[in-house]
Every structure is written in C-alpha cells, then in structure tokens.
Amino acid sequence: LMQHYVVRSKVDKNSGKAKKRYYGIPVIAGQITEEEMAEEISERCSLSPTDVIAVIDALNTSMKMHLEDGRSVRLKGIGIFYVSGSRDGVDTPEECTPSKVRAQRICFRADRSLRSVLGKIVYKLRKPSKKAAQQ
C-alpha cells in the first residue's frame, strides 16, 4: 500500500530554546462516499447497495443512542467508539457539579485487526506542485 507524505517544519520549544524540526505528514489521498462504500460492500455479501446504506443509517442511529446513554460502542474488527469529556478544574469536590463536565468529542480506538493495516503502509514523498514551489 503506497501513500504519499509531505515535509513540514515546526518550531519545537520543548528543550527550552526554539529549534526548527521537520516532520513527515501523511497526505489524505481522497475520500470514499457512503454510496461508493455500499457498492463495494454489496459485492462482498448478499445485500444490495441500498440495503447497505440502510444498515449504515441504522448503525448511526443505534450508536448515537448508546453513546448518549453513556455506553461505549465496540464493533468487532473495527474498534471502540466512546465519548470523552472536558471539565473545569475546581478547588473542592463539592464544586464539581454536573455543569462542570461537558461531552467534548467522540473518540475512536481502532481494533487490533484494523490497526494491522498500519504495518502494510509504505510512504513515498509527494513532490511539491509547481505552483507551491514558486511561492
């Protein structure tokens, strides 16, 4: 699996003095739509693309319901979805009221079988476009 990356610089201030460091940043090669994914999945099973889209929609609804109820959602072979929160720091336990805790984002921890793709990816430097090189 070949993927591209670009090189970006960033100032690292961790050592106490600013030092310019360079990092390889993977480039997203595009995005697959729900309809395209449904076509691919329907070729691997007995469901039609329309059925696959209906299943994805039902999965979305079910996941929302369980996440709202405080549960994590584990999809075997895919991973675990869960809600993380942020909170305001307070001085005493009594001040730690429900209004101080907020649901901040939905997190995802990939299952081991899904993470296995990481060992198969090989990166190739993406050459800058002529327009970007002129800037």
XYZ file of C-alpha atoms in Angstrom, residues 12-126:
115
model
C 9.996 22.730 18.780
C 10.176 24.599 22.099
C 10.354 21.542 24.380
C 14.066 21.857 25.146
C 13.714 25.430 26.381
C 15.055 27.005 23.214
C 13.316 27.148 19.870
C 14.581 24.644 17.317
C 13.174 24.119 13.828
C 12.229 20.462 13.272
C 10.907 18.694 10.166
C 8.103 16.158 10.139
C 6.668 13.816 7.534
C 2.915 14.381 7.339
C 0.744 11.777 5.554
C -1.391 13.203 2.739
C -5.046 12.182 2.537
C -5.495 10.728 -0.940
C -9.225 11.381 -1.187
C -12.439 10.303 0.435
C -14.799 7.463 -0.313
C -18.512 8.225 -0.130
C -21.151 6.161 1.618
C -22.579 5.178 -1.785
C -19.189 4.002 -3.093
C -18.575 2.034 0.090
C -22.060 0.490 -0.179
C -21.244 -0.667 -3.734
C -18.007 -2.300 -2.557
C -19.682 -3.990 0.419
C -22.609 -5.241 -1.673
C -20.126 -7.039 -3.957
C -18.850 -8.980 -0.919
C -22.191 -10.044 0.548
C -25.842 -10.699 -0.305
C -27.039 -7.153 0.470
C -27.850 -4.586 -2.193
C -26.154 -1.166 -2.047
C -29.471 0.288 -0.819
C -29.613 -2.319 1.963
C -26.031 -1.482 2.995
C -26.886 2.238 3.195
C -29.934 1.376 5.337
C -27.694 -0.670 7.671
C -25.189 2.216 7.940
C -28.035 4.591 8.777
C -29.416 2.198 11.416
C -25.917 1.743 12.868
C -25.554 5.538 13.117
C -28.880 5.854 14.965
C -28.080 2.984 17.322
C -24.576 4.296 18.085
C -25.952 7.762 18.909
C -28.466 6.251 21.312
C -25.858 4.173 23.175
C -23.271 6.967 23.295
C -25.934 9.340 24.685
C -26.673 6.722 27.383
C -23.001 6.692 28.428
C -22.023 3.407 26.825
C -19.053 2.777 24.563
C -19.766 1.004 21.282
C -17.500 -1.886 20.236
C -17.637 -3.073 16.657
C -15.638 -6.293 16.331
C -12.827 -5.897 13.832
C -13.323 -2.118 13.701
C -12.871 -0.708 17.186
C -14.436 1.117 20.103
C -16.238 4.466 19.993
C -16.681 6.444 23.209
C -17.387 9.964 24.444
C -14.650 11.972 26.120
C -15.378 14.956 28.281
C -13.740 18.130 29.356
C -14.098 19.638 32.762
C -13.361 22.828 34.555
C -10.935 22.475 37.438
C -12.395 23.384 40.831
C -10.939 23.772 44.314
C -13.204 21.373 46.242
C -15.074 18.128 45.473
C -18.377 19.853 46.297
C -17.821 22.342 43.487
C -17.516 19.520 40.957
C -21.113 19.646 39.734
C -22.663 18.283 36.525
C -22.445 21.744 34.954
C -18.652 21.496 35.175
C -18.493 18.399 32.930
C -19.091 18.629 29.176
C -19.125 15.983 26.463
C -16.383 17.205 24.169
C -15.868 14.710 21.372
C -16.420 11.180 20.163
C -13.199 9.195 20.259
C -12.271 6.064 18.356
C -9.761 3.381 19.327
C -9.108 1.021 16.422
C -9.315 -2.743 16.918
C -6.094 -4.716 16.520
C -7.245 -6.230 13.218
C -7.945 -2.767 11.770
C -4.630 -1.398 13.097
C -2.819 -4.180 11.218
C -3.109 -2.064 8.066
C -0.564 0.337 9.600
C 2.231 -2.200 9.158
C 1.439 -2.539 5.459
C 1.622 1.139 4.511
C 4.720 2.376 2.695
C 5.232 6.118 2.290
C 6.576 7.957 -0.723
C 7.484 11.649 -0.690
C 4.998 13.737 -2.644
